[in-house]
Amino acid sequence: MVTRLSREARRDQLLALGREQVTRTSFDDLSLEEVATEAGISRGLLFHYFPTRRDFVIAIARQARDELLTVTDTDESLDPLTRLRIGLAAYVDHIAAHPDAYTSLLRGAAGGDDEMQAIADGGRQQLAERIIRGIGLDPVTVAPIVVVAIRGWFALVEEAAMSWLRDPDAIDRDDLLGLFERSLGAIATQVGNDDAARLGAAILGSA
Amino acid sequence: MVTRLSREARRDQLLALGREQVTRTSFDDLSLEEVATEAGISRGLLFHYFPTRRDFVIAIARQARDELLTVTDTDESLDPLTRLRIGLAAYVDHIAAHPDAYTSLLRGAAGGDDEMQAIADGGRQQLAERIIRGIGLDPVTVAPIVVVAIRGWFALVEEAAMSWLRDPDAIDRDDLLGLFERSLGAIATQVGNDDAARLGAAILGSA
């Protein structure tokens, strides 16, 4: 029996089923047939919402990216160091709960598909700007080397997080979080800005 | 007229022509037809050496990776800081001379192809081990967090180098090299090892 849903509600339901499947397996193993069956609709109707498999994958990836940005967001009234710690812990715990989806998002994003890459790059840029604002700087007027340094730090976080996901027993979660925090602190002390240097010193001093 | 070459010499010649083309354009734009024409052989004979386009691409990528390892290698009799500076400058100048090939190598490697990824990962691992040995540690017995930290630092270098290649005028080459050097120094002071901490202090003290 086909449950009748509004167009918007149906689209959300299909995305939720797709994401749930990607979380269990990976983007490569996503079965549109299975999503349609679970939603109790025909494959043809699914294509009415997402004309190609790629459209569906991209919509799922964008939602996954936005969720990562949401779960790592923190209360602006907290001090920068507390926000950093809460955000990093949320990031590590979120990807640990969805390791395959996260790995295939990053691998797909870094691969040949320009739109997947734009999704991941947009997420990195938003995270970098959030951190830059968090240390009291303006992402628009700050020196380009600062943005490059913060984006570089986030590449370090992604690479180390991927290593950790491959072999979680080799490294303690808290050691990993400590490395992320201290390496940002170390970089912040080096970018040649007083506000950043103060945060860097605060991070390193409290480690 | 077909010049007669030994099997080994012909293979080297085809690889050299392929790499030269990839350096001018990218892996995606590699034309096997053009390589065969330049070598003065038939496309069929090229397939005798490299049975598929992918075999040819992988052989070129492996050679490019090895060349990057070679140009960034340094004299072991030099002190660690001098070796680091020479190696980083060689890395930046090498990728600046082959920006498209380097970008497509990294993007291809991070994408879906397992063998391309293994080539890039093998290169990163060798670079990480070279740095770990350079700071007086043993890559086999060192704590896993140290290897993860150094590999993470190299991800920072790759990400920042890619940003720089996209817009070389936004950031000064020497500022970029300074960022790479100081961020490694900062990380080395934080990994909880005396030898590493000494090198870290030396890097940061001389910056």
Short mmCIF file of C-alpha atoms in Angstrom, two decimals:
data_model
loop_
_atom_site.label_atom_id
_atom_site.label_comp_id
_atom_site.label_asym_id
_atom_site.label_seq_id
_atom_site.Cartn_x
_atom_site.Cartn_y
_atom_site.Cartn_z
CA MET A 1 0.00 0.00 0.00
CA VAL A 2 1.44 3.36 -1.00
CA THR A 3 1.22 5.91 1.79
CA ARG A 4 0.31 9.29 0.31
CA LEU A 5 2.78 11.97 1.31
CA SER A 6 3.23 15.58 0.23
CA ARG A 7 5.98 16.13 -2.32
CA GLU A 8 8.22 17.69 0.33
CA ALA A 9 7.60 14.94 2.90
CA ARG A 10 8.22 12.22 0.30
CA ARG A 11 11.51 13.80 -0.73
CA ASP A 12 12.61 14.02 2.93
CA GLN A 13 11.61 10.40 3.50
CA LEU A 14 13.62 9.19 0.49
CA LEU A 15 16.67 11.21 1.57
CA ALA A 16 16.38 9.82 5.11
CA LEU A 17 16.20 6.24 3.79
CA GLY A 18 19.12 6.88 1.43
CA ARG A 19 21.23 8.37 4.22
CA GLU A 20 20.39 5.52 6.56
CA GLN A 21 21.55 3.06 3.90
CA VAL A 22 24.75 5.00 3.15
CA THR A 23 25.50 5.12 6.89
CA ARG A 24 25.18 1.32 7.11
CA THR A 25 27.22 0.67 3.94
CA SER A 26 28.74 3.34 1.65
CA PHE A 27 27.81 5.58 -1.26
CA ASP A 28 29.05 2.93 -3.70
CA ASP A 29 26.71 0.30 -2.25
CA LEU A 30 23.62 2.53 -2.23
CA SER A 31 20.72 0.57 -3.80
CA LEU A 32 17.97 2.77 -5.28
CA GLU A 33 15.83 -0.35 -5.66
CA GLU A 34 16.04 -0.97 -1.92
CA VAL A 35 15.26 2.66 -1.04
CA ALA A 36 12.15 2.57 -3.29
CA THR A 37 11.03 -0.74 -1.72
CA GLU A 38 11.50 0.60 1.80
CA ALA A 39 9.51 3.73 0.93
CA GLY A 40 6.79 1.53 -0.61
CA ILE A 41 7.04 3.31 -3.97
CA SER A 42 8.14 2.34 -7.46
CA ARG A 43 11.65 2.99 -8.72
CA GLY A 44 10.01 5.22 -11.34
CA LEU A 45 8.53 7.46 -8.66
CA LEU A 46 11.92 7.71 -6.94
CA PHE A 47 13.38 8.97 -10.22
CA HIS A 48 10.60 11.57 -10.28
CA TYR A 49 12.22 13.09 -7.17
CA PHE A 50 15.84 12.38 -8.11
CA PRO A 51 16.18 12.07 -11.91
CA THR A 52 19.54 10.26 -11.74
CA ARG A 53 21.43 8.15 -9.20
CA ARG A 54 24.00 10.95 -9.07
CA ASP A 55 21.31 13.52 -8.14
CA PHE A 56 20.30 11.28 -5.25
CA VAL A 57 23.90 10.72 -4.12
CA ILE A 58 24.64 14.45 -4.25
CA ALA A 59 21.49 15.32 -2.25
CA ILE A 60 22.48 12.73 0.39
CA ALA A 61 26.08 14.02 0.52
CA ARG A 62 24.91 17.62 0.89
CA GLN A 63 22.59 16.65 3.76
CA ALA A 64 25.35 14.61 5.44
CA ARG A 65 27.72 17.57 5.13
CA ASP A 66 25.13 19.95 6.61
CA GLU A 67 24.50 17.54 9.49
CA LEU A 68 28.24 17.45 10.25
CA LEU A 69 28.24 21.26 10.30
CA THR A 70 25.22 21.24 12.63
CA VAL A 71 26.49 18.68 15.14
CA THR A 72 29.87 20.46 15.39
CA ASP A 73 28.34 23.91 15.87
CA THR A 74 28.64 25.36 19.36
CA ASP A 75 27.08 28.05 21.52
CA GLU A 76 28.66 31.41 20.62
CA SER A 77 28.45 32.58 24.22
CA LEU A 78 31.06 30.00 25.30
CA ASP A 79 34.75 30.85 25.29
CA PRO A 80 36.73 29.87 22.14
CA LEU A 81 38.68 27.03 23.80
CA THR A 82 35.52 25.39 25.19
CA ARG A 83 33.82 25.76 21.79
CA LEU A 84 36.79 24.17 20.07
CA ARG A 85 36.81 21.21 22.48
CA ILE A 86 33.07 20.59 22.20
CA GLY A 87 33.17 20.94 18.40
CA LEU A 88 36.13 18.58 17.95
CA ALA A 89 34.65 15.93 20.26
CA ALA A 90 31.32 16.14 18.40
CA TYR A 91 33.17 15.79 15.07
CA VAL A 92 35.14 12.72 16.14
CA ASP A 93 32.08 11.05 17.72
CA HIS A 94 29.89 11.80 14.71
CA ILE A 95 32.30 10.29 12.18
CA ALA A 96 32.95 7.33 14.49
CA ALA A 97 29.19 6.66 14.41
CA HIS A 98 29.16 6.85 10.56
CA PRO A 99 32.64 5.68 9.53
CA ASP A 100 31.85 4.20 6.12
CA ALA A 101 29.62 7.06 5.02
CA TYR A 102 32.23 9.60 6.12
CA THR A 103 35.07 7.74 4.42
CA SER A 104 33.18 7.39 1.16
CA LEU A 105 32.07 11.04 1.32
CA LEU A 106 35.68 12.18 1.66
CA ARG A 107 37.00 9.77 -0.96
CA GLY A 108 34.22 10.61 -3.39
CA ALA A 109 34.65 14.30 -2.74
CA ALA A 110 38.36 14.19 -3.39
CA GLY A 111 37.86 12.12 -6.54
CA GLY A 112 36.78 13.12 -9.98
CA ASP A 113 33.26 14.44 -9.31
CA ASP A 114 33.34 18.26 -9.27
CA GLU A 115 29.98 18.62 -7.49
CA MET A 116 30.91 16.16 -4.70
CA GLN A 117 34.18 18.04 -4.32
CA ALA A 118 32.33 21.37 -4.14
CA ILE A 119 30.11 19.98 -1.36
CA ALA A 120 33.08 18.86 0.76
CA ASP A 121 35.06 22.03 -0.02
CA GLY A 122 32.10 24.19 0.97
CA GLY A 123 31.94 22.35 4.29
CA ARG A 124 35.67 22.82 4.91
CA GLN A 125 35.41 26.50 4.05
CA GLN A 126 32.49 26.99 6.47
CA LEU A 127 34.39 25.18 9.24
CA ALA A 128 37.52 27.25 8.57
CA GLU A 129 35.52 30.50 8.66
CA ARG A 130 33.77 29.43 11.86
CA ILE A 131 37.15 28.86 13.52
CA ILE A 132 38.56 32.13 12.18
CA ARG A 133 35.54 34.03 13.56
CA GLY A 134 35.87 32.04 16.79
CA ILE A 135 39.38 33.39 17.34
CA GLY A 136 38.13 36.95 16.79
CA LEU A 137 39.21 37.48 13.17
CA ASP A 138 37.19 38.39 10.06
CA PRO A 139 37.37 35.64 7.38
CA VAL A 140 36.97 38.27 4.63
CA THR A 141 39.76 40.65 5.65
CA VAL A 142 42.18 38.19 7.28
CA ALA A 143 45.46 37.45 5.44
CA PRO A 144 45.06 34.53 2.95
CA ILE A 145 47.85 32.59 4.71
CA VAL A 146 45.63 32.39 7.83
CA VAL A 147 42.78 30.81 5.87
CA VAL A 148 45.23 28.43 4.19
CA ALA A 149 46.73 27.52 7.57
CA ILE A 150 43.32 26.81 9.14
CA ARG A 151 42.16 24.81 6.11
CA GLY A 152 45.48 22.96 6.25
CA TRP A 153 44.89 22.19 9.92
CA PHE A 154 41.50 20.79 8.99
CA ALA A 155 43.15 18.57 6.34
CA LEU A 156 45.37 17.27 9.18
CA VAL A 157 42.23 16.57 11.23
CA GLU A 158 40.58 14.72 8.31
CA GLU A 159 43.69 12.65 7.52
CA ALA A 160 44.28 11.72 11.17
CA ALA A 161 40.59 10.94 11.67
CA MET A 162 40.68 8.61 8.63
CA SER A 163 43.76 6.82 10.07
CA TRP A 164 41.93 6.47 13.36
CA LEU A 165 38.76 5.10 11.69
CA ARG A 166 40.88 2.47 9.89
CA ASP A 167 42.41 1.29 13.19
CA PRO A 168 40.56 2.77 16.22
CA ASP A 169 42.45 0.63 18.75
CA ALA A 170 45.89 1.98 17.79
CA ILE A 171 45.14 5.48 19.06
CA ASP A 172 43.18 6.67 22.05
CA ARG A 173 40.25 8.99 21.21
CA ASP A 174 41.38 11.56 23.78
CA ASP A 175 44.96 11.52 22.48
CA LEU A 176 43.56 12.20 19.01
CA LEU A 177 41.45 15.11 20.30
CA GLY A 178 44.49 16.44 22.16
CA LEU A 179 46.56 16.32 18.97
CA PHE A 180 43.86 18.24 17.04
CA GLU A 181 43.55 20.88 19.72
CA ARG A 182 47.28 21.39 20.30
CA SER A 183 48.13 21.43 16.60
CA LEU A 184 45.54 24.20 16.04
CA GLY A 185 46.97 26.02 19.05
CA ALA A 186 50.47 25.67 17.64
CA ILE A 187 49.40 26.94 14.22
CA ALA A 188 47.42 29.83 15.76
CA THR A 189 50.56 31.02 17.57
CA GLN A 190 52.40 31.10 14.23
CA VAL A 191 50.11 32.97 11.82
CA GLY A 192 51.29 36.41 12.85
CA ASN A 193 48.12 37.80 14.42
CA ASP A 194 47.75 38.88 18.06
CA ASP A 195 44.23 37.51 18.64
CA ALA A 196 45.16 34.17 17.08
CA ALA A 197 48.41 34.07 19.08
CA ARG A 198 46.45 34.65 22.31
CA LEU A 199 44.09 31.75 21.55
CA GLY A 200 47.07 29.59 20.54
CA ALA A 201 48.83 30.34 23.80
CA ALA A 202 45.61 29.61 25.74
CA ILE A 203 45.20 26.24 24.00
CA LEU A 204 48.84 25.22 24.48
CA GLY A 205 48.97 26.55 28.05
CA SER A 206 45.95 24.52 29.13
CA ALA A 207 46.93 21.29 27.33
CA MET B 1 60.27 5.03 -39.75
CA VAL B 2 60.12 2.96 -36.60
CA THR B 3 63.29 3.23 -34.53
CA ARG B 4 64.13 -0.19 -33.10
CA LEU B 5 64.56 -0.08 -29.34
CA SER B 6 65.04 -2.77 -26.72
CA ARG B 7 61.89 -3.69 -24.81
CA GLU B 8 63.16 -1.86 -21.71
CA ALA B 9 64.18 1.26 -23.64
CA ARG B 10 60.85 1.38 -25.48
CA ARG B 11 58.91 1.11 -22.23
CA ASP B 12 60.98 3.93 -20.71
CA GLN B 13 60.44 6.06 -23.80
CA LEU B 14 56.64 5.56 -23.70
CA LEU B 15 56.53 6.39 -19.98
CA ALA B 16 58.62 9.52 -20.56
CA LEU B 17 56.30 10.66 -23.37
CA GLY B 18 53.23 9.90 -21.23
CA ARG B 19 54.62 11.81 -18.25
CA GLU B 20 55.59 14.74 -20.44
CA GLN B 21 51.99 14.88 -21.74
CA VAL B 22 50.46 14.56 -18.26
CA THR B 23 52.74 17.36 -17.04
CA ARG B 24 51.51 19.63 -19.84
CA THR B 25 47.83 18.71 -19.33
CA SER B 26 46.44 16.19 -16.80
CA PHE B 27 45.86 12.46 -16.39
CA ASP B 28 42.31 12.88 -17.73
CA ASP B 29 43.57 14.45 -20.96
CA LEU B 30 46.27 11.85 -21.63
CA SER B 31 45.99 10.72 -25.26
CA LEU B 32 47.41 7.25 -25.97
CA GLU B 33 47.06 7.95 -29.70
CA GLU B 34 49.34 10.99 -29.35
CA VAL B 35 51.92 9.09 -27.28
CA ALA B 36 52.05 6.30 -29.90
CA THR B 37 52.41 8.87 -32.71
CA GLU B 38 55.21 10.69 -30.88
CA ALA B 39 57.01 7.40 -30.30
CA GLY B 40 56.55 6.50 -33.99
CA ILE B 41 54.77 3.24 -33.13
CA SER B 42 51.27 1.88 -33.58
CA ARG B 43 48.65 2.11 -30.87
CA GLY B 44 48.65 -1.69 -30.89
CA LEU B 45 52.33 -1.81 -29.99
CA LEU B 46 51.72 0.64 -27.12
CA PHE B 47 49.08 -1.77 -25.77
CA HIS B 48 51.73 -4.50 -25.95
CA TYR B 49 53.64 -2.60 -23.25
CA PHE B 50 50.62 -1.29 -21.32
CA PRO B 51 47.61 -3.59 -21.92
CA THR B 52 45.06 -0.98 -20.76
CA ARG B 53 44.88 2.81 -20.47
CA ARG B 54 44.70 2.33 -16.69
CA ASP B 55 47.97 0.30 -16.67
CA PHE B 56 49.65 3.19 -18.47
CA VAL B 57 48.17 5.81 -16.11
CA ILE B 58 49.23 3.80 -13.05
CA ALA B 59 52.78 3.33 -14.35
CA ILE B 60 53.02 7.09 -14.99
CA ALA B 61 51.61 7.93 -11.55
CA ARG B 62 54.05 5.57 -9.84
CA GLN B 63 56.98 7.13 -11.69
CA ALA B 64 55.76 10.65 -10.85
CA ARG B 65 55.43 9.66 -7.18
CA ASP B 66 58.95 8.19 -7.17
CA GLU B 67 60.33 11.32 -8.79
CA LEU B 68 58.71 13.47 -6.08
CA LEU B 69 60.36 11.24 -3.45
CA THR B 70 63.70 11.57 -5.24
CA VAL B 71 63.69 15.36 -5.69
CA THR B 72 62.71 15.89 -2.04
CA ASP B 73 65.37 13.52 -0.68
CA THR B 74 68.27 15.17 1.08
CA ASP B 75 71.82 14.42 2.17
CA GLU B 76 71.71 12.45 5.45
CA SER B 77 74.88 14.14 6.68
CA LEU B 78 73.09 17.50 6.93
CA ASP B 79 71.35 18.55 10.15
CA PRO B 80 67.59 17.80 10.37
CA LEU B 81 66.48 21.44 10.07
CA THR B 82 68.55 22.05 6.93
CA ARG B 83 67.26 18.78 5.44
CA LEU B 84 63.68 19.80 6.18
CA ARG B 85 64.14 23.21 4.55
CA ILE B 86 65.80 21.82 1.43
CA GLY B 87 63.19 19.05 1.13
CA LEU B 88 60.19 21.38 1.54
CA ALA B 89 61.57 23.93 -0.94
CA ALA B 90 62.21 21.13 -3.48
CA TYR B 91 58.65 19.83 -2.94
CA VAL B 92 57.02 23.22 -3.49
CA ASP B 93 59.17 24.02 -6.53
CA HIS B 94 58.56 20.58 -8.05
CA ILE B 95 54.77 20.76 -7.78
CA ALA B 96 54.81 24.37 -8.98
CA ALA B 97 56.60 23.15 -12.11
CA HIS B 98 53.97 20.38 -12.64
CA PRO B 99 50.78 21.83 -11.12
CA ASP B 100 48.18 20.04 -13.26
CA ALA B 101 49.85 16.65 -13.04
CA TYR B 102 50.23 16.98 -9.28
CA THR B 103 46.63 18.11 -8.79
CA SER B 104 45.24 15.29 -10.92
CA LEU B 105 47.51 12.75 -9.19
CA LEU B 106 46.19 13.82 -5.77
CA ARG B 107 42.57 14.02 -6.91
CA GLY B 108 42.77 10.67 -8.71
CA ALA B 109 44.54 9.11 -5.77
CA ALA B 110 41.94 10.29 -3.30
CA GLY B 111 39.13 9.14 -5.60
CA GLY B 112 37.72 5.74 -6.25
CA ASP B 113 40.74 3.95 -7.74
CA ASP B 114 42.32 1.72 -5.08
CA GLU B 115 45.63 1.32 -6.90
CA MET B 116 46.05 5.07 -7.48
CA GLN B 117 45.27 5.61 -3.81
CA ALA B 118 47.85 2.98 -2.81
CA ILE B 119 50.49 4.78 -4.89
CA ALA B 120 49.82 8.13 -3.21
CA ASP B 121 49.48 6.54 0.25
CA GLY B 122 52.78 4.69 -0.22
CA GLY B 123 54.45 8.00 -1.06
CA ARG B 124 52.97 9.72 2.01
CA GLN B 125 54.06 6.83 4.22
CA GLN B 126 57.64 6.97 2.86
CA LEU B 127 57.76 10.74 3.42
CA ALA B 128 56.39 10.36 6.96
CA GLU B 129 58.95 7.65 7.77
CA ARG B 130 61.75 9.74 6.31
CA ILE B 131 60.78 12.64 8.58
CA ILE B 132 60.42 10.37 11.61
CA ARG B 133 63.89 8.93 10.99
CA GLY B 134 65.17 12.47 10.38
CA ILE B 135 64.14 13.50 13.88
CA GLY B 136 65.95 10.51 15.37
CA LEU B 137 62.98 8.14 15.89
CA ASP B 138 62.32 4.63 14.60
CA PRO B 139 59.15 4.49 12.41
CA VAL B 140 58.53 0.87 13.48
CA THR B 141 58.67 1.32 17.25
CA VAL B 142 57.43 4.91 17.54
CA ALA B 143 53.97 5.48 19.09
CA PRO B 144 51.20 5.34 16.42
CA ILE B 145 50.06 8.87 17.35
CA VAL B 146 53.44 10.20 16.14
CA VAL B 147 53.01 8.59 12.71
CA VAL B 148 49.42 9.90 12.55
CA ALA B 149 50.60 13.38 13.54
CA ILE B 150 53.34 13.45 10.88
CA ARG B 151 50.99 12.08 8.20
CA GLY B 152 48.45 14.67 9.32
CA TRP B 153 51.06 17.39 8.96
CA PHE B 154 51.73 16.18 5.43
CA ALA B 155 47.99 16.39 4.67
CA LEU B 156 48.21 20.02 5.81
CA VAL B 157 51.13 20.52 3.41
CA GLU B 158 49.21 18.93 0.51
CA GLU B 159 46.04 20.94 1.17
CA ALA B 160 47.89 24.23 1.55
CA ALA B 161 50.01 23.49 -1.53
CA MET B 162 46.83 22.83 -3.55
CA SER B 163 45.35 26.17 -2.36
CA TRP B 164 48.57 27.87 -3.39
CA LEU B 165 48.60 26.21 -6.83
CA ARG B 166 45.02 27.44 -7.42
CA ASP B 167 46.01 31.04 -6.62
CA PRO B 168 49.81 31.45 -6.43
CA ASP B 169 49.66 35.26 -6.14
CA ALA B 170 47.61 35.22 -2.90
CA ILE B 171 50.41 33.71 -0.84
CA ASP B 172 54.15 34.24 -0.94
CA ARG B 173 56.16 31.05 -1.58
CA ASP B 174 58.44 31.77 1.40
CA ASP B 175 55.47 32.39 3.72
CA LEU B 176 54.08 29.02 2.63
CA LEU B 177 57.41 27.29 3.31
CA GLY B 178 57.58 29.04 6.69
CA LEU B 179 54.09 27.80 7.57
CA PHE B 180 55.03 24.21 6.65
CA GLU B 181 58.24 24.34 8.66
CA ARG B 182 56.75 25.99 11.77
CA SER B 183 53.66 23.78 11.81
CA LEU B 184 55.90 20.68 11.77
CA GLY B 185 58.00 22.25 14.52
CA ALA B 186 54.87 22.95 16.55
CA ILE B 187 53.59 19.40 16.09
CA ALA B 188 57.00 17.91 16.91
CA THR B 189 57.02 19.75 20.24
CA GLN B 190 53.63 18.21 21.08
CA VAL B 191 54.00 14.48 20.32
CA GLY B 192 55.50 13.61 23.69
CA ASN B 193 59.01 12.54 22.63
CA ASP B 194 62.25 14.24 23.70
CA ASP B 195 64.08 13.97 20.36
CA ALA B 196 61.05 15.28 18.50
CA ALA B 197 60.60 18.07 21.05
CA ARG B 198 64.24 19.12 20.57
CA LEU B 199 63.82 19.35 16.80
CA GLY B 200 60.51 21.18 17.27
CA ALA B 201 62.14 23.71 19.56
CA ALA B 202 65.02 24.13 17.08
CA ILE B 203 62.59 24.79 14.20
CA LEU B 204 60.46 27.25 16.17
CA GLY B 205 63.48 28.93 17.74
CA SER B 206 65.10 29.64 14.39
CA ALA B 207 61.90 30.71 12.59
#
